[in-house]
mmCIF file of C-alpha atoms and ligand atoms in Angstrom:
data_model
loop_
_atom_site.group_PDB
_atom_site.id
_atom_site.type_symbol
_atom_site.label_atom_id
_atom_site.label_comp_id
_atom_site.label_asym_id
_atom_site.label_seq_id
_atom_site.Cartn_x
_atom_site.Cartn_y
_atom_site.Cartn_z
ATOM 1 C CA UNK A 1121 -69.066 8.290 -34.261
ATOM 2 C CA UNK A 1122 -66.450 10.090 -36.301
ATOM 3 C CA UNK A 1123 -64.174 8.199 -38.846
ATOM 4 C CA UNK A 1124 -65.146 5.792 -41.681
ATOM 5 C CA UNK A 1125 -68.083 3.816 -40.508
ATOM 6 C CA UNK A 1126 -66.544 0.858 -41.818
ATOM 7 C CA UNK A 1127 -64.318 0.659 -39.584
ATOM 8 C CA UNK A 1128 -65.761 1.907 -36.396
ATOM 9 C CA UNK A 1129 -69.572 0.605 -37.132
ATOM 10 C CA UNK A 1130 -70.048 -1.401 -33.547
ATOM 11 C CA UNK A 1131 -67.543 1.083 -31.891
ATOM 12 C CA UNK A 1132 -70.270 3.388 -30.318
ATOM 13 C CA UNK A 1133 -70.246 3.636 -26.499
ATOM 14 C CA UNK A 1134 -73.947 3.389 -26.342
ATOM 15 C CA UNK A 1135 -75.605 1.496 -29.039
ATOM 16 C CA UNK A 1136 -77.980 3.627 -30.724
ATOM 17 C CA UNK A 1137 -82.104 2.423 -30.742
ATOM 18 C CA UNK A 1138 -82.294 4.118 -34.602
ATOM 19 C CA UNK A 1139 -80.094 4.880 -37.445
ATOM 20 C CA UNK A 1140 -80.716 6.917 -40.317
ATOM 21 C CA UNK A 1141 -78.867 5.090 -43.158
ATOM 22 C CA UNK A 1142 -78.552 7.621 -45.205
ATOM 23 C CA UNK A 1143 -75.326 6.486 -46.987
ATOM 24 C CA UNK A 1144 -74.423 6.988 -51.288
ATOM 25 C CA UNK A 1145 -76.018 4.728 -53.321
ATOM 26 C CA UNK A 1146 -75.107 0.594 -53.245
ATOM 27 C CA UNK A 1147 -74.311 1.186 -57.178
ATOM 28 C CA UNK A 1148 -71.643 3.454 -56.349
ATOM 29 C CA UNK A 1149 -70.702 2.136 -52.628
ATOM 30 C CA UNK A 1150 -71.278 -1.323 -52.770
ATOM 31 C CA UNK A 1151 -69.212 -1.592 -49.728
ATOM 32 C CA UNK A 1152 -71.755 0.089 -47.689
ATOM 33 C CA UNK A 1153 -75.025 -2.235 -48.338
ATOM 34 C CA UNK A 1154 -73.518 -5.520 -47.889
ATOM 35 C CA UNK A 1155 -75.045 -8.697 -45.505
ATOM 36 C CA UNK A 1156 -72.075 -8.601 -43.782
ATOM 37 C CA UNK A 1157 -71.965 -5.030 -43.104
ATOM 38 C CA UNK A 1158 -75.831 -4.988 -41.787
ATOM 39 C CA UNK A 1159 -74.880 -7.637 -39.841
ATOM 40 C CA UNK A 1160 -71.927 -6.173 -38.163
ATOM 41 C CA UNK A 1161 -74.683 -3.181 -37.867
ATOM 42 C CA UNK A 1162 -77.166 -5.238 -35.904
ATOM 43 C CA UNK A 1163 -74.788 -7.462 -33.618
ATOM 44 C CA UNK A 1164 -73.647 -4.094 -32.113
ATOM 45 C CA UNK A 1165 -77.049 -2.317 -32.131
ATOM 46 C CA UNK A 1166 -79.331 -5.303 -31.693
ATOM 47 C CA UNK A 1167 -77.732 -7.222 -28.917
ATOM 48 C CA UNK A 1168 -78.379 -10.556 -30.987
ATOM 49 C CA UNK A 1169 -81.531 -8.852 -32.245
ATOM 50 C CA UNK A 1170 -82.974 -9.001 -28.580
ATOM 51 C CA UNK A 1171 -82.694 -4.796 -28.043
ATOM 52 C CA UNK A 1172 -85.192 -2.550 -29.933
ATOM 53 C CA UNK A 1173 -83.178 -1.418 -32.816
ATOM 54 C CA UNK A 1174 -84.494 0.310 -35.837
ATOM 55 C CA UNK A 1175 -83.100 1.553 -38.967
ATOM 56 C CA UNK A 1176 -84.655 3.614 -41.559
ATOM 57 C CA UNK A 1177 -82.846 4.020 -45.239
ATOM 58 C CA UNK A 1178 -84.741 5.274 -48.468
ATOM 59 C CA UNK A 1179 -82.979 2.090 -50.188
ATOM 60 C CA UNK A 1180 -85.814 0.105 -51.120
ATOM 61 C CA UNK A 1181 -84.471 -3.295 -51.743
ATOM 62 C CA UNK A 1182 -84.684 -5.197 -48.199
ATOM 63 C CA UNK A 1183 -83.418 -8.053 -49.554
ATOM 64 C CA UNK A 1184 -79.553 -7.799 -47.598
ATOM 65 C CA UNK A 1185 -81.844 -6.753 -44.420
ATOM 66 C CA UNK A 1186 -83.765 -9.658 -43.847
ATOM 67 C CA UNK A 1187 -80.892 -11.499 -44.419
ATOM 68 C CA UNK A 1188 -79.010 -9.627 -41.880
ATOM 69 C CA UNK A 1189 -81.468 -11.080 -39.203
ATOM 70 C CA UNK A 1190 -83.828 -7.835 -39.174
ATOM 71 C CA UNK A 1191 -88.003 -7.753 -40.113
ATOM 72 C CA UNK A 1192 -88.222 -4.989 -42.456
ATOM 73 C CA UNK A 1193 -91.217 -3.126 -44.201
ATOM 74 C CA UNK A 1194 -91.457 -0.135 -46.582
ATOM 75 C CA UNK A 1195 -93.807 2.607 -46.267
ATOM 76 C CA UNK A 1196 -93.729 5.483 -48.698
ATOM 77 C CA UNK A 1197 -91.530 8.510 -48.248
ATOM 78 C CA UNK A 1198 -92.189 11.203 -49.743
ATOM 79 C CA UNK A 1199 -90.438 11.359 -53.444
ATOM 80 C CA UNK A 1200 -89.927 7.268 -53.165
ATOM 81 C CA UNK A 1201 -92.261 5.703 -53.320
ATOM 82 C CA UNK A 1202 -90.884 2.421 -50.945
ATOM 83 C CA UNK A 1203 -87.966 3.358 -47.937
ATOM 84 C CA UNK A 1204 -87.248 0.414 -45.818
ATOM 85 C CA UNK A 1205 -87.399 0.331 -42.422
ATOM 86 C CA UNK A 1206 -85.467 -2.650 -40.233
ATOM 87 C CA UNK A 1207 -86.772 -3.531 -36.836
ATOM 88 C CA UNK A 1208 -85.463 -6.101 -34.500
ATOM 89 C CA UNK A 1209 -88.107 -8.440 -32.755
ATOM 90 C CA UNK A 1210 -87.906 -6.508 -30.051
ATOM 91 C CA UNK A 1211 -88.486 -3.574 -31.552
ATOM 92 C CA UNK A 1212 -91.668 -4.666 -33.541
ATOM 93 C CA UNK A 1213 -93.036 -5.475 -30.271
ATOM 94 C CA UNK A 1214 -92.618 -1.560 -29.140
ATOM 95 C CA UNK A 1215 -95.617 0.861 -29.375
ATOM 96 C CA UNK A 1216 -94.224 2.980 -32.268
ATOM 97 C CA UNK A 1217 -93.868 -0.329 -34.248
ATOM 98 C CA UNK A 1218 -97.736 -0.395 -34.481
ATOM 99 C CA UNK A 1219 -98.258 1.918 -37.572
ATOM 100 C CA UNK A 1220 -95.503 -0.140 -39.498
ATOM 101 C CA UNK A 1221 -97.018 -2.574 -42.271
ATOM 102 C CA UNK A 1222 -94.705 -5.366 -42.499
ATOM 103 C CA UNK A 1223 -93.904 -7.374 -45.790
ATOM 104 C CA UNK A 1224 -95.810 -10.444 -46.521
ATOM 105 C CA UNK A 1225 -96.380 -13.265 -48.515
ATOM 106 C CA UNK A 1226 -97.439 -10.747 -51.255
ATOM 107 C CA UNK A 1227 -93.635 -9.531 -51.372
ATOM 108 C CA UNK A 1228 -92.458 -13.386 -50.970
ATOM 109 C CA UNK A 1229 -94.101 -13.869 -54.286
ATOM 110 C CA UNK A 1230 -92.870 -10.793 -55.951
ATOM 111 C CA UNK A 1231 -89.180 -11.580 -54.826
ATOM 112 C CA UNK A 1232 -89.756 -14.920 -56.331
ATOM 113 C CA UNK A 1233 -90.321 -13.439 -59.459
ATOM 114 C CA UNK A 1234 -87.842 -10.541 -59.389
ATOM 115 C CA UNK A 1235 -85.305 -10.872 -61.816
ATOM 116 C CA UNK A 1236 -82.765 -9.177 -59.126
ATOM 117 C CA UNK A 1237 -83.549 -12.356 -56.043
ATOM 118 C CA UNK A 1238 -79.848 -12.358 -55.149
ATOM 119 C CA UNK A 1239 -77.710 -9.542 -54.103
ATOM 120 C CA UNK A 1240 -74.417 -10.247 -56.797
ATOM 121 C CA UNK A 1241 -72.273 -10.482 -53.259
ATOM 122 C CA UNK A 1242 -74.168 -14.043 -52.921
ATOM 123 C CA UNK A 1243 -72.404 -16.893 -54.654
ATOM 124 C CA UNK A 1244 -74.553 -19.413 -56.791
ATOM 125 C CA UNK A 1245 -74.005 -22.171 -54.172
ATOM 126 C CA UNK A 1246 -75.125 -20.003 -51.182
ATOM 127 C CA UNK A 1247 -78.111 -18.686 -53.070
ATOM 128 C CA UNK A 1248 -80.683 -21.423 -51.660
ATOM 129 C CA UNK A 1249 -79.397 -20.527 -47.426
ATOM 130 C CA UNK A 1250 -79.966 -17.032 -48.305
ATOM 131 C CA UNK A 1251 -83.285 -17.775 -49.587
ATOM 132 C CA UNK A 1252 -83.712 -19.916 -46.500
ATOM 133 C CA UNK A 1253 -82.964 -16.843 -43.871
ATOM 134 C CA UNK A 1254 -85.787 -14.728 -45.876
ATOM 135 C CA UNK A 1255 -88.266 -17.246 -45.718
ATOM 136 C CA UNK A 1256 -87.443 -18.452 -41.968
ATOM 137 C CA UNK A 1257 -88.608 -14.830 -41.013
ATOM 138 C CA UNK A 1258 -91.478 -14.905 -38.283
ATOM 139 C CA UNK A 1259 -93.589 -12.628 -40.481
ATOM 140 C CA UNK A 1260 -93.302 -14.862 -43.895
ATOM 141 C CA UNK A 1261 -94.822 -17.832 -41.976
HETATM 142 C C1 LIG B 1720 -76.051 10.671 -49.131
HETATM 143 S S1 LIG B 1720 -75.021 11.578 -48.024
HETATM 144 C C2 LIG B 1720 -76.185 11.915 -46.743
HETATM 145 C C3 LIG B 1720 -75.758 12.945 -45.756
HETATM 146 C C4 LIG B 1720 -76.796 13.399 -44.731
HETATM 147 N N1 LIG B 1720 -77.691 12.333 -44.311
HETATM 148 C C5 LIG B 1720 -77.576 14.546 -45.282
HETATM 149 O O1 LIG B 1720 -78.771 14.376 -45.609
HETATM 150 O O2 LIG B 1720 -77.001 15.625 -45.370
HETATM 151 C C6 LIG B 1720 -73.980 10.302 -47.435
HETATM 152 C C7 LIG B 1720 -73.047 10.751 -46.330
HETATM 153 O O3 LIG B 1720 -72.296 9.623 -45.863
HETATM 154 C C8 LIG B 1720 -70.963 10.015 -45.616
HETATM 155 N N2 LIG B 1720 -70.124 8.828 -45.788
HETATM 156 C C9 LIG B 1720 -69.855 8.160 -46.932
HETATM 157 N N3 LIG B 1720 -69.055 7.115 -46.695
HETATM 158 C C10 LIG B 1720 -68.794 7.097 -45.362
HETATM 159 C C11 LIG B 1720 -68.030 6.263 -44.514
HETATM 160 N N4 LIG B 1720 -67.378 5.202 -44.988
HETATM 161 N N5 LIG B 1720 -67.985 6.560 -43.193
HETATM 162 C C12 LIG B 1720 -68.654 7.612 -42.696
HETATM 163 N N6 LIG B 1720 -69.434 8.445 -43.454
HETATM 164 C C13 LIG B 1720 -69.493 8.191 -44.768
HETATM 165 C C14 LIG B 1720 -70.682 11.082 -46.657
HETATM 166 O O4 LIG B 1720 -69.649 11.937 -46.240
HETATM 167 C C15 LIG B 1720 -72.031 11.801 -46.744
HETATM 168 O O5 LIG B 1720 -72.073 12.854 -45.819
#
């Protein structure tokens, strides 16, 4: 889609099954790593997460993804060492899913640690419902 994805993210005439999120840095362009921006990402992509819908990104803090509604994992890429990679259910449940490794308890206990748990968009009184929507996912249980 041409224009400022911003704007027209959800405008596509056919949803796309993968995106490359390949956007400037979330230091610089905050704007473009939000929840609510992933989320406006998936409704159109994901159908309410029940199409196959992947996105890769060489961002390797999954933290706004899984709150976004998406299972995510990060393989290494290359010069980084972690990418992410958001799948719907549906897509996890595709063939091509099979090679991904998806985060687990292991990374539950290291994001309890981290001294970066909260993206700074979350307020201090949302903080424990966005911890909620991690741990709800399918793959932490
Ligand atoms: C890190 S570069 C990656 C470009 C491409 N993937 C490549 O490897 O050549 C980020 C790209 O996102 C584009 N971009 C930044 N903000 C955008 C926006 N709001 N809407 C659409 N494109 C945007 C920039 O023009 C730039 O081409």
């Amino acid at each position: 889609m041409a224009g400022d994805f911003l704007e027209t993210v959800g405008q596509a005439p056919v949803p796309p099954d993968l995106i490359f999120y390949d956007m400037f840095s979330s230091e610089t362009h905050g704007e473009q790593w939000t929840i609510e921006i992933f989320r406006r990402l998936f409704d159109a992509c994901a159908n309410a997460r029940e199409r196959a819908f992947h996105l890769h990104t060489l961002n390797c803090r999954p933290r706004g993804l899984l709150a976004a509604g998406s299972l995510s994992q990060g393989p290494s890429a290359g010069v980084k060492e972690e990418t992410t990679i958001a799948l719907t259910p549906a897509a996890l449940a595709t063939p091509s899913a099979r090679r991904y490794e998806l985060l687990a308890a292991e990374w539950i206990g290291r994001w309890d640690r981290s001294q970066a748990k909260f993206p700074s968009e979350v307020p201090a009184d949302q903080r424990p419902a966005f911890a909620e929507l991690i741990r709800r996912h399918r793959q932490f249980r």
